[in-house]
Short mmCIF file of C-alpha atoms in Angstrom, two decimals:
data_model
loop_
_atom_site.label_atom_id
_atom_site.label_comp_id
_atom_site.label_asym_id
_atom_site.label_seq_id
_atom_site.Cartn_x
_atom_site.Cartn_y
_atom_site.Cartn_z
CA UNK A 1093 93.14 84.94 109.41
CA UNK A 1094 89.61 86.59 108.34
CA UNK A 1095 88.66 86.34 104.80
CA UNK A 1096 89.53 90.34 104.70
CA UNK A 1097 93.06 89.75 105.64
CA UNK A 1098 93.36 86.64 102.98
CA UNK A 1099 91.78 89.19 100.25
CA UNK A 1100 93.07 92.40 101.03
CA UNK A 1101 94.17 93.31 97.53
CA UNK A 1102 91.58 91.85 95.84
CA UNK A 1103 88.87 94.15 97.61
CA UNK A 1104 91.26 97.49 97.69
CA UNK A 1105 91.56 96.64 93.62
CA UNK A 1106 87.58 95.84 93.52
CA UNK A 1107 87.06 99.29 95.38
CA UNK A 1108 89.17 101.24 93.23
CA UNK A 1109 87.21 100.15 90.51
CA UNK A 1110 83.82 100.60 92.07
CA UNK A 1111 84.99 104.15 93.17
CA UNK A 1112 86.44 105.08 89.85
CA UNK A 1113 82.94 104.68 88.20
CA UNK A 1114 81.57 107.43 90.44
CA UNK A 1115 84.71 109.59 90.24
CA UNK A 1116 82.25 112.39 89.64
CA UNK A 1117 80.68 112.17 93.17
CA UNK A 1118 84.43 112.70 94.59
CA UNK A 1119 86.87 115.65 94.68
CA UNK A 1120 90.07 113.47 95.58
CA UNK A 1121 89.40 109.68 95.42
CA UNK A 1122 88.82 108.43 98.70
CA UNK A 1123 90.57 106.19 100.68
CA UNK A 1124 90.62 102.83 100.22
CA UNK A 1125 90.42 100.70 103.81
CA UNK A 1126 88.93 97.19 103.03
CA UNK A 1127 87.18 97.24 106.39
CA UNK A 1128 85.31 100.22 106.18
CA UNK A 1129 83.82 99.86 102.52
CA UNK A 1130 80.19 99.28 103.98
CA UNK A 1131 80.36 102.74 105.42
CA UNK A 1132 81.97 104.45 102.23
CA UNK A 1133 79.52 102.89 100.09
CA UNK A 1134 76.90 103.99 102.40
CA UNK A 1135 77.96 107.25 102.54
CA UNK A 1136 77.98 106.86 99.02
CA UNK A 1137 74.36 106.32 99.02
CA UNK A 1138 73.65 109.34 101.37
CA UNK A 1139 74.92 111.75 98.80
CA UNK A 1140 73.67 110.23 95.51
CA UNK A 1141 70.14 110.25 97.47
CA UNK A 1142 70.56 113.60 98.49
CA UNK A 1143 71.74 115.03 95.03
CA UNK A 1144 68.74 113.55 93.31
CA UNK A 1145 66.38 115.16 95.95
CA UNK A 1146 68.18 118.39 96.49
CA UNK A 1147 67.46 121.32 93.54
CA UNK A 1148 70.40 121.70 91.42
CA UNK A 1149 71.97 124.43 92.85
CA UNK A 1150 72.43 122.35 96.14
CA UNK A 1151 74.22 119.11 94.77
CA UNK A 1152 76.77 117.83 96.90
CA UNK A 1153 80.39 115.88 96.16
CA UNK A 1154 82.70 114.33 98.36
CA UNK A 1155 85.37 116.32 98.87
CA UNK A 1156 87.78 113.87 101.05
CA UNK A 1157 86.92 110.74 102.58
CA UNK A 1158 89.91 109.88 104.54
CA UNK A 1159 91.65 108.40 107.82
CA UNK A 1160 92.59 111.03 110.44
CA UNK A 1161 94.09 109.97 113.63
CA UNK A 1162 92.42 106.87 113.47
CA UNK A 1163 89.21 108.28 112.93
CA UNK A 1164 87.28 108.04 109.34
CA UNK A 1165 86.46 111.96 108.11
CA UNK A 1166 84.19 112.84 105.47
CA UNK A 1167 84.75 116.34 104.00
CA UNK A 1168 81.15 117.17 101.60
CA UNK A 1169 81.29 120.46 99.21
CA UNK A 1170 78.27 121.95 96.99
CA UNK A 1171 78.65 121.26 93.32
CA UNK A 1172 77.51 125.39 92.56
CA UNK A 1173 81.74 126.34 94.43
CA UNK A 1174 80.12 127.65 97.46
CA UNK A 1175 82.89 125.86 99.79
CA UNK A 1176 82.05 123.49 102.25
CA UNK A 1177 80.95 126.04 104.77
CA UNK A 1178 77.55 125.77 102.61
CA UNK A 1179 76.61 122.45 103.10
CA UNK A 1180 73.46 121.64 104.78
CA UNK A 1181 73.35 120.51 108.49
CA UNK A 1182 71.35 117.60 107.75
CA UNK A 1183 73.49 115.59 105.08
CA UNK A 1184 76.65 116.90 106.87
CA UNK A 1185 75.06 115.25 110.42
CA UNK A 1186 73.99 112.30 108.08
CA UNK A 1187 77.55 111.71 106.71
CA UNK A 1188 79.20 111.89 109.76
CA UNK A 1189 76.99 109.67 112.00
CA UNK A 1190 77.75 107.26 109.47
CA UNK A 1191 81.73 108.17 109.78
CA UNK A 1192 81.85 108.24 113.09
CA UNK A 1193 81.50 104.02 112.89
CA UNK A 1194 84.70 103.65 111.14
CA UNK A 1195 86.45 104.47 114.59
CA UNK A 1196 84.82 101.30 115.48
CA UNK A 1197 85.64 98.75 113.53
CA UNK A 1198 89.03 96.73 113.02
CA UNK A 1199 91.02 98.27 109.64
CA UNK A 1200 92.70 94.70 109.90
CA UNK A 1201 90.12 92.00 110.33
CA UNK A 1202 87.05 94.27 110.44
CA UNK A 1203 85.34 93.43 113.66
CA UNK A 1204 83.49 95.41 115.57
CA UNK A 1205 86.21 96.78 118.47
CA UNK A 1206 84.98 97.00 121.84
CA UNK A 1207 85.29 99.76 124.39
CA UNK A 1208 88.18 100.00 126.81
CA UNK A 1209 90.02 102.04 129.45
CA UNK A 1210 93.41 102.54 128.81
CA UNK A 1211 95.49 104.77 131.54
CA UNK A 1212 92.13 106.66 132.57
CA UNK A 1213 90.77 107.24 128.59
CA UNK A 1214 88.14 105.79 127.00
CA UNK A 1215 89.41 103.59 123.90
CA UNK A 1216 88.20 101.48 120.81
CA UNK A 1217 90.30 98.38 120.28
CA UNK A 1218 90.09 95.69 118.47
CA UNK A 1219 91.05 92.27 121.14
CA UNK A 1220 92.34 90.60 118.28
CA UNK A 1221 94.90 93.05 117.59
CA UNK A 1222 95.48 94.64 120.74
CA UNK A 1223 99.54 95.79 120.96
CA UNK A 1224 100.20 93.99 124.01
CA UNK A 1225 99.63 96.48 126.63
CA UNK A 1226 98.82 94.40 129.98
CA UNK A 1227 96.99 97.76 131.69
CA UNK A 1228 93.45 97.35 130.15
CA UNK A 1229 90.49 96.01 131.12
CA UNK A 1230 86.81 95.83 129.29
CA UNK A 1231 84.46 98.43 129.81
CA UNK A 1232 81.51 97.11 131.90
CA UNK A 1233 78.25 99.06 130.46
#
């Protein structure tokens, strides 16, 4: 058992609290998966750098950080009610590089999950908490 399976309340309790303190960067608070906290907070960081670069009429907030099929999505929205359609290309393609990790990484134990072939489609799973399916085999790069 990792140490983020042995503390798993601990850290979604610590990150509520961490989050809560910024509430003003967020629209909805985002969601709180233990594993992926390096890449929230770093996302995080992306904004808060951008919004004290950025004039004021092009401050950003999050609008929803959230799992979607697996996959970690970061919804950003200006501060001036232009709708997300008006974000910049460059933080968007920022925040999402940084996102697209999440896919990566275990939500249980948070290792890095490796690459596989499952029934002819590419895969990330996590070998540690693979659901027993006996048609797999590693991706050979």
């Amino acid at each position: 058992m990792t140490e983020l399976q042995q503390n798993f309340k601990t850290i979604i309790s610590r990150m509520q609290s961490k989050y809560e303190e910024k509430e003003d960067l967020f629209h909805y608070p985002p969601c709180v998966i233990p594993a992926w906290e390096p890449l929230i907070d770093e996302i995080i960081d992306l904004v808060e750098e951008w919004n004290k670069s950025e004039p004021e009429n092009h401050a950003l907030r999050i609008f929803q950080m959230k799992e979607k099929f697996g996959m970690f999505v970061v919804y950003l929205e200006p501060l001036n009610g232009n709708g997300v359609a008006h974000v910049p290309d460059s933080i968007r393609d920022a925040v999402n590089a940084v996102a697209k990790e999440g896919i990566k990484i275990c939500k249980l134990c948070g290792k890095r999950k490796i690459q596989t072939v499952v029934e002819s489609r590419l895969q990330w799973r996590c070998l540690d908490h693979w659901e027993g399916d006996s048609r797999w085999r590693v991706r050979e790069c």
